[in-house]
């Protein structure tokens, strides 16, 4: 276990392929390193958390809003504090909600209660080639995601013509003169150059580390007070959310054709929909992104859905 935790952030709009990319990282992650995943979902129920592959994976989920917005900032800070004092992983990968403005993350990681434990390494931005331009014209958070990212994964290139992909690149070039691009499908990129090289970790002053470890752990009340004071700071800028509404539905039925008919009638104001369906004993994943949708057989176990 290292003396610092390298932090990697995965951003991208709703339905761009962030969870698919995260699963690829988990599959390639060095077995001798300790990994923690922080999943942040805009909706009330964490669908993506059930899709993460990996046995005995250390994972924390924060739903009902963006971790960079005041709505769940408290949960985020407390979660990081717990990781810092108990788990202390070598690497923390954060998958933020698709409507998050991640520009606050570097500042949050430097809060004094974390004792310089967290070390920001890389920020990936997954871009849906087919839908990015439409979303970019409406949601301000995409501009912030692009401006603060370092690696850009143009995903689902099989669903967009080359002219559209070039327009996506042009938008990114407005923020970065020499961006790092990957054009791909299913978020499949060569991860070797990004997967936590040893030289990414700085030299550590052992005496300094020992002194920081001697610091007293805050009580629950003290931690609450710290976060309250942080949020009340008039000089602190906290990201306002995009104007989106999340709704959760549960219904009974076993006819996928009815779901297909429903998906075809959804209004353009519905940006993203996702969930599990069951028909004749099989589990299916419903995926809807800005008018396009799929229903695919899922290998997920039924007991994981029952506990959602």
Tab-separated table of C-alpha atoms in Angstrom:
chain	number	residue	atom	x	y	z
A	1	UNK	CA	0.000	0.000	0.000
A	2	UNK	CA	1.393	3.440	-0.983
A	3	UNK	CA	1.489	6.536	1.210
A	4	UNK	CA	-0.858	8.428	-1.106
A	5	UNK	CA	-3.979	7.535	-3.068
A	6	UNK	CA	-3.879	8.267	-6.792
A	7	UNK	CA	-7.237	9.646	-7.928
A	8	UNK	CA	-8.630	9.119	-11.442
A	9	UNK	CA	-11.864	10.790	-12.522
A	10	UNK	CA	-14.164	9.537	-15.290
A	11	UNK	CA	-16.544	12.168	-16.654
A	12	UNK	CA	-18.893	12.334	-19.624
A	13	UNK	CA	-22.550	13.023	-20.306
A	14	UNK	CA	-25.369	10.623	-19.488
A	15	UNK	CA	-25.119	7.442	-21.551
A	16	UNK	CA	-21.693	8.139	-23.041
A	17	UNK	CA	-20.160	4.838	-21.890
A	18	UNK	CA	-18.459	5.732	-18.599
A	19	UNK	CA	-19.400	2.495	-16.820
A	20	UNK	CA	-18.209	0.409	-19.768
A	21	UNK	CA	-14.886	2.244	-19.602
A	22	UNK	CA	-14.683	1.732	-15.839
A	23	UNK	CA	-15.190	-2.009	-16.250
A	24	UNK	CA	-12.288	-2.098	-18.714
A	25	UNK	CA	-10.047	-0.381	-16.177
A	26	UNK	CA	-11.086	-2.807	-13.439
A	27	UNK	CA	-10.317	-5.749	-15.722
A	28	UNK	CA	-6.791	-4.442	-16.402
A	29	UNK	CA	-6.052	-3.137	-12.922
A	30	UNK	CA	-2.862	-4.551	-11.334
A	31	UNK	CA	-3.748	-7.310	-8.887
A	32	UNK	CA	-1.106	-6.213	-6.395
A	33	UNK	CA	-2.699	-2.768	-5.965
A	34	UNK	CA	-5.631	-1.826	-3.747
A	35	UNK	CA	-8.493	-0.254	-5.723
A	36	UNK	CA	-11.595	1.604	-4.551
A	37	UNK	CA	-14.446	2.740	-6.813
A	38	UNK	CA	-16.694	5.702	-6.033
A	39	UNK	CA	-19.868	5.618	-8.142
A	40	UNK	CA	-21.926	8.798	-8.383
A	41	UNK	CA	-25.347	8.643	-10.055
A	42	UNK	CA	-27.861	11.380	-10.688
A	43	UNK	CA	-30.859	9.109	-10.143
A	44	UNK	CA	-32.337	7.887	-6.876
A	45	UNK	CA	-31.366	4.253	-7.573
A	46	UNK	CA	-27.821	3.306	-8.553
A	47	UNK	CA	-28.207	1.211	-11.710
A	48	UNK	CA	-24.580	1.479	-12.825
A	49	UNK	CA	-23.265	0.179	-9.519
A	50	UNK	CA	-24.911	-3.177	-10.213
A	51	UNK	CA	-23.177	-3.319	-13.610
A	52	UNK	CA	-19.673	-3.033	-12.207
A	53	UNK	CA	-17.761	-6.267	-12.684
A	54	UNK	CA	-15.316	-7.580	-10.131
A	55	UNK	CA	-15.450	-9.890	-7.154
A	56	UNK	CA	-14.834	-8.412	-3.706
A	57	UNK	CA	-14.467	-4.954	-5.224
A	58	UNK	CA	-14.347	-2.107	-2.714
A	59	UNK	CA	-17.037	0.314	-3.897
A	60	UNK	CA	-18.914	3.293	-2.507
A	61	UNK	CA	-22.082	4.682	-4.136
A	62	UNK	CA	-23.523	8.193	-3.869
A	63	UNK	CA	-26.833	8.780	-5.648
A	64	UNK	CA	-29.506	11.491	-5.960
A	65	UNK	CA	-27.230	14.198	-7.326
A	66	UNK	CA	-23.714	15.223	-8.310
A	67	UNK	CA	-20.897	14.882	-5.773
A	68	UNK	CA	-19.666	18.299	-6.930
A	69	UNK	CA	-23.004	19.990	-6.205
A	70	UNK	CA	-24.116	21.191	-2.781
A	71	UNK	CA	-26.962	18.627	-2.871
A	72	UNK	CA	-24.650	15.697	-1.987
A	73	UNK	CA	-21.346	17.445	-1.282
A	74	UNK	CA	-21.672	16.422	2.380
A	75	UNK	CA	-21.848	12.714	1.481
A	76	UNK	CA	-18.856	13.086	-0.834
A	77	UNK	CA	-16.591	14.780	1.713
A	78	UNK	CA	-17.553	12.304	4.432
A	79	UNK	CA	-16.997	9.379	2.078
A	80	UNK	CA	-13.514	10.582	1.178
A	81	UNK	CA	-12.714	11.112	4.846
A	82	UNK	CA	-13.709	7.529	5.643
A	83	UNK	CA	-11.570	6.228	2.772
A	84	UNK	CA	-8.650	8.303	3.986
A	85	UNK	CA	-8.808	6.947	7.528
A	86	UNK	CA	-9.867	3.338	6.997
A	87	UNK	CA	-9.469	1.878	3.510
A	88	UNK	CA	-6.495	3.941	2.267
A	89	UNK	CA	-6.443	2.451	-1.254
A	90	UNK	CA	-3.567	2.821	-3.696
A	91	UNK	CA	-5.998	4.094	-6.325
A	92	UNK	CA	-9.419	5.717	-6.176
A	93	UNK	CA	-11.456	5.847	-9.383
A	94	UNK	CA	-14.428	8.200	-9.346
A	95	UNK	CA	-17.157	7.822	-11.944
A	96	UNK	CA	-19.122	11.047	-11.723
A	97	UNK	CA	-22.716	11.525	-12.788
A	98	UNK	CA	-23.197	12.553	-16.402
A	99	UNK	CA	-24.380	16.040	-15.457
A	100	UNK	CA	-21.545	16.801	-13.038
A	101	UNK	CA	-19.267	19.825	-13.172
A	102	UNK	CA	-15.987	18.252	-11.988
A	103	UNK	CA	-13.912	21.417	-11.794
A	104	UNK	CA	-14.139	21.443	-7.965
A	105	UNK	CA	-12.486	18.046	-7.448
A	106	UNK	CA	-8.851	19.132	-7.225
A	107	UNK	CA	-9.783	21.700	-4.596
A	108	UNK	CA	-11.795	19.163	-2.579
A	109	UNK	CA	-8.915	16.684	-2.531
A	110	UNK	CA	-6.699	19.330	-0.907
A	111	UNK	CA	-8.980	19.932	2.075
A	112	UNK	CA	-6.911	19.850	5.302
A	113	UNK	CA	-8.861	16.943	6.810
A	114	UNK	CA	-7.394	14.632	4.139
A	115	UNK	CA	-3.776	15.312	5.208
A	116	UNK	CA	-2.469	15.373	1.615
A	117	UNK	CA	-3.424	11.718	1.193
A	118	UNK	CA	-5.112	12.171	-2.206
A	119	UNK	CA	-3.081	12.780	-5.359
A	120	UNK	CA	-4.986	13.737	-8.508
A	121	UNK	CA	-3.578	11.882	-11.533
A	122	UNK	CA	-5.856	11.917	-14.592
A	123	UNK	CA	-9.298	12.946	-15.783
A	124	UNK	CA	-10.950	11.045	-18.625
A	125	UNK	CA	-13.901	12.479	-20.546
A	126	UNK	CA	-16.044	9.954	-22.445
A	127	UNK	CA	-17.880	11.579	-25.366
A	128	UNK	CA	-20.853	9.962	-27.106
A	129	UNK	CA	-20.077	10.553	-30.786
A	130	UNK	CA	-23.733	10.278	-31.811
A	131	UNK	CA	-25.302	12.533	-29.163
A	132	UNK	CA	-22.603	14.826	-27.811
A	133	UNK	CA	-23.299	17.837	-30.034
A	134	UNK	CA	-26.997	17.933	-29.160
A	135	UNK	CA	-26.272	17.639	-25.443
A	136	UNK	CA	-23.473	20.215	-25.554
A	137	UNK	CA	-25.859	22.865	-26.871
A	138	UNK	CA	-28.142	22.415	-23.838
A	139	UNK	CA	-26.164	21.369	-20.751
A	140	UNK	CA	-23.514	23.678	-19.291
A	141	UNK	CA	-21.872	20.848	-17.359
A	142	UNK	CA	-20.424	19.379	-20.567
A	143	UNK	CA	-18.359	22.491	-21.139
A	144	UNK	CA	-16.901	22.160	-17.631
A	145	UNK	CA	-16.209	18.451	-18.141
A	146	UNK	CA	-14.248	19.165	-21.305
A	147	UNK	CA	-12.370	22.146	-19.887
A	148	UNK	CA	-11.083	20.184	-16.886
A	149	UNK	CA	-10.300	16.850	-18.615
A	150	UNK	CA	-6.989	15.649	-20.006
A	151	UNK	CA	-7.883	12.537	-22.039
A	152	UNK	CA	-10.864	12.380	-24.413
A	153	UNK	CA	-12.502	9.113	-25.449
A	154	UNK	CA	-14.802	9.617	-28.431
A	155	UNK	CA	-17.016	6.590	-27.951
A	156	UNK	CA	-19.685	4.901	-30.107
A	157	UNK	CA	-17.960	5.998	-33.306
A	158	UNK	CA	-19.844	3.282	-35.180
A	159	UNK	CA	-23.039	5.296	-34.637
A	160	UNK	CA	-21.819	8.610	-36.077
A	161	UNK	CA	-20.434	9.742	-39.459
A	162	UNK	CA	-16.878	11.032	-39.675
A	163	UNK	CA	-18.176	14.587	-40.174
A	164	UNK	CA	-19.898	14.476	-36.780
A	165	UNK	CA	-16.797	13.065	-35.088
A	166	UNK	CA	-14.751	15.916	-36.562
A	167	UNK	CA	-17.237	18.420	-35.110
A	168	UNK	CA	-16.888	16.793	-31.689
A	169	UNK	CA	-13.119	17.191	-31.925
A	170	UNK	CA	-13.526	20.816	-32.942
A	171	UNK	CA	-15.478	21.533	-29.747
A	172	UNK	CA	-12.734	19.964	-27.623
A	173	UNK	CA	-10.070	21.946	-29.511
A	174	UNK	CA	-11.773	25.143	-28.353
A	175	UNK	CA	-10.586	24.291	-24.832
A	176	UNK	CA	-7.370	22.359	-25.501
A	177	UNK	CA	-4.880	23.179	-28.288
A	178	UNK	CA	-3.386	19.684	-28.302
A	179	UNK	CA	-5.908	17.244	-26.786
A	180	UNK	CA	-5.311	13.532	-26.276
A	181	UNK	CA	-7.991	11.788	-28.406
A	182	UNK	CA	-9.097	8.174	-28.739
A	183	UNK	CA	-11.786	7.160	-31.233
A	184	UNK	CA	-13.399	3.889	-30.259
A	185	UNK	CA	-16.433	1.714	-29.657
A	186	UNK	CA	-17.384	0.211	-26.292
A	187	UNK	CA	-14.811	2.526	-24.647
A	188	UNK	CA	-11.985	0.219	-25.724
A	189	UNK	CA	-8.675	2.098	-25.574
A	190	UNK	CA	-5.084	1.004	-24.819
A	191	UNK	CA	-4.903	1.523	-21.080
A	192	UNK	CA	-1.266	0.624	-20.512
A	193	UNK	CA	0.021	4.199	-20.694
A	194	UNK	CA	-2.560	5.427	-18.193
A	195	UNK	CA	-2.859	2.522	-15.802
A	196	UNK	CA	-1.035	3.790	-12.791
A	197	UNK	CA	2.654	3.803	-13.726
A	198	UNK	CA	5.000	3.644	-10.769
A	199	UNK	CA	6.599	6.969	-11.667
A	200	UNK	CA	3.264	8.747	-11.125
A	201	UNK	CA	3.749	8.525	-7.370
A	202	UNK	CA	5.974	11.314	-5.995
A	203	UNK	CA	8.752	10.785	-3.493
A	204	UNK	CA	7.356	10.789	0.043
A	205	UNK	CA	8.923	12.295	3.148
A	206	UNK	CA	8.515	9.434	5.630
A	207	UNK	CA	8.800	11.732	8.678
A	208	UNK	CA	6.100	14.002	7.303
A	209	UNK	CA	3.825	11.037	6.618
A	210	UNK	CA	4.325	9.705	10.138
A	211	UNK	CA	3.404	13.058	11.671
A	212	UNK	CA	0.222	13.262	9.615
A	213	UNK	CA	-0.803	9.779	10.652
A	214	UNK	CA	-0.525	10.863	14.266
A	215	UNK	CA	-3.272	13.440	13.784
A	216	UNK	CA	-6.452	12.758	15.676
A	217	UNK	CA	-9.399	11.345	13.726
A	218	UNK	CA	-12.405	13.647	13.846
A	219	UNK	CA	-15.522	12.506	15.642
A	220	UNK	CA	-18.772	12.330	13.680
A	221	UNK	CA	-19.930	15.636	15.177
A	222	UNK	CA	-16.608	17.301	14.384
A	223	UNK	CA	-16.749	16.071	10.803
A	224	UNK	CA	-20.325	17.352	10.451
A	225	UNK	CA	-19.210	20.740	11.746
A	226	UNK	CA	-16.271	20.857	9.324
A	227	UNK	CA	-18.530	20.161	6.338
A	228	UNK	CA	-21.156	22.660	7.535
A	229	UNK	CA	-18.496	25.347	7.879
A	230	UNK	CA	-17.157	24.467	4.435
A	231	UNK	CA	-20.555	24.829	2.779
A	232	UNK	CA	-21.240	28.084	4.654
A	233	UNK	CA	-17.988	29.688	3.514
A	234	UNK	CA	-19.019	32.787	1.474
A	235	UNK	CA	-15.792	32.598	-0.549
A	236	UNK	CA	-16.415	29.005	-1.612
A	237	UNK	CA	-17.915	28.543	-5.066
A	238	UNK	CA	-20.040	25.409	-5.293
A	239	UNK	CA	-21.212	24.170	-8.656
A	240	UNK	CA	-24.919	24.711	-9.373
A	241	UNK	CA	-26.657	21.730	-10.995
A	242	UNK	CA	-28.052	21.590	-14.515
A	243	UNK	CA	-31.834	21.710	-14.480
A	244	UNK	CA	-32.695	18.045	-14.701
A	245	UNK	CA	-35.272	15.920	-12.919
A	246	UNK	CA	-34.755	12.275	-11.988
A	247	UNK	CA	-37.764	9.960	-11.657
A	248	UNK	CA	-37.793	6.283	-10.627
A	249	UNK	CA	-40.513	3.863	-11.759
A	250	UNK	CA	-41.304	0.320	-10.671
A	251	UNK	CA	-43.945	-1.698	-12.460
A	252	UNK	CA	-45.008	-5.296	-12.921
A	253	UNK	CA	-45.292	-7.030	-16.256
A	254	UNK	CA	-43.510	-9.529	-18.447
A	255	UNK	CA	-43.979	-8.242	-21.998
A	256	UNK	CA	-40.910	-6.530	-23.449
A	257	UNK	CA	-42.939	-5.417	-26.450
A	258	UNK	CA	-44.823	-2.979	-24.228
A	259	UNK	CA	-41.523	-1.476	-23.117
A	260	UNK	CA	-40.438	-1.142	-26.741
A	261	UNK	CA	-43.642	0.715	-27.555
A	262	UNK	CA	-43.140	2.986	-24.555
A	263	UNK	CA	-39.532	3.760	-25.536
A	264	UNK	CA	-40.652	4.800	-28.998
A	265	UNK	CA	-43.120	7.297	-27.546
A	266	UNK	CA	-40.868	9.023	-25.008
A	267	UNK	CA	-40.722	12.805	-25.556
A	268	UNK	CA	-37.507	14.595	-26.466
A	269	UNK	CA	-37.355	16.043	-22.943
A	270	UNK	CA	-36.371	12.564	-21.684
A	271	UNK	CA	-32.579	12.544	-21.959
A	272	UNK	CA	-31.656	9.267	-20.282
A	273	UNK	CA	-33.433	6.146	-19.063
A	274	UNK	CA	-31.937	2.930	-17.745
A	275	UNK	CA	-33.161	-0.101	-15.889
A	276	UNK	CA	-33.621	-3.843	-15.670
A	277	UNK	CA	-36.460	-5.858	-17.184
A	278	UNK	CA	-37.478	-9.461	-16.677
A	279	UNK	CA	-39.215	-11.712	-19.206
A	280	UNK	CA	-39.599	-15.485	-19.059
A	281	UNK	CA	-36.955	-15.800	-16.361
A	282	UNK	CA	-34.372	-13.746	-18.249
A	283	UNK	CA	-32.911	-10.402	-17.163
A	284	UNK	CA	-32.590	-7.607	-19.736
A	285	UNK	CA	-30.952	-4.178	-19.555
A	286	UNK	CA	-32.910	-1.244	-21.000
A	287	UNK	CA	-30.724	1.625	-22.211
A	288	UNK	CA	-32.133	4.893	-23.576
A	289	UNK	CA	-30.071	7.916	-24.657
A	290	UNK	CA	-31.673	10.951	-26.305
A	291	UNK	CA	-34.100	9.042	-28.513
A	292	UNK	CA	-32.003	5.931	-29.187
A	293	UNK	CA	-32.557	2.813	-27.111
A	294	UNK	CA	-31.647	-0.855	-26.789
A	295	UNK	CA	-32.891	-3.860	-24.821
A	296	UNK	CA	-30.143	-6.431	-24.354
A	297	UNK	CA	-29.796	-9.671	-22.437
A	298	UNK	CA	-27.946	-9.137	-19.169
A	299	UNK	CA	-25.790	-11.599	-17.252
A	300	UNK	CA	-26.499	-9.896	-13.939
A	301	UNK	CA	-27.803	-12.119	-11.162
A	302	UNK	CA	-31.398	-11.581	-10.056
A	303	UNK	CA	-30.445	-11.237	-6.389
A	304	UNK	CA	-28.390	-8.126	-7.177
A	305	UNK	CA	-31.466	-6.462	-8.656
A	306	UNK	CA	-33.703	-7.430	-5.753
A	307	UNK	CA	-31.504	-5.456	-3.334
A	308	UNK	CA	-31.652	-2.224	-5.346
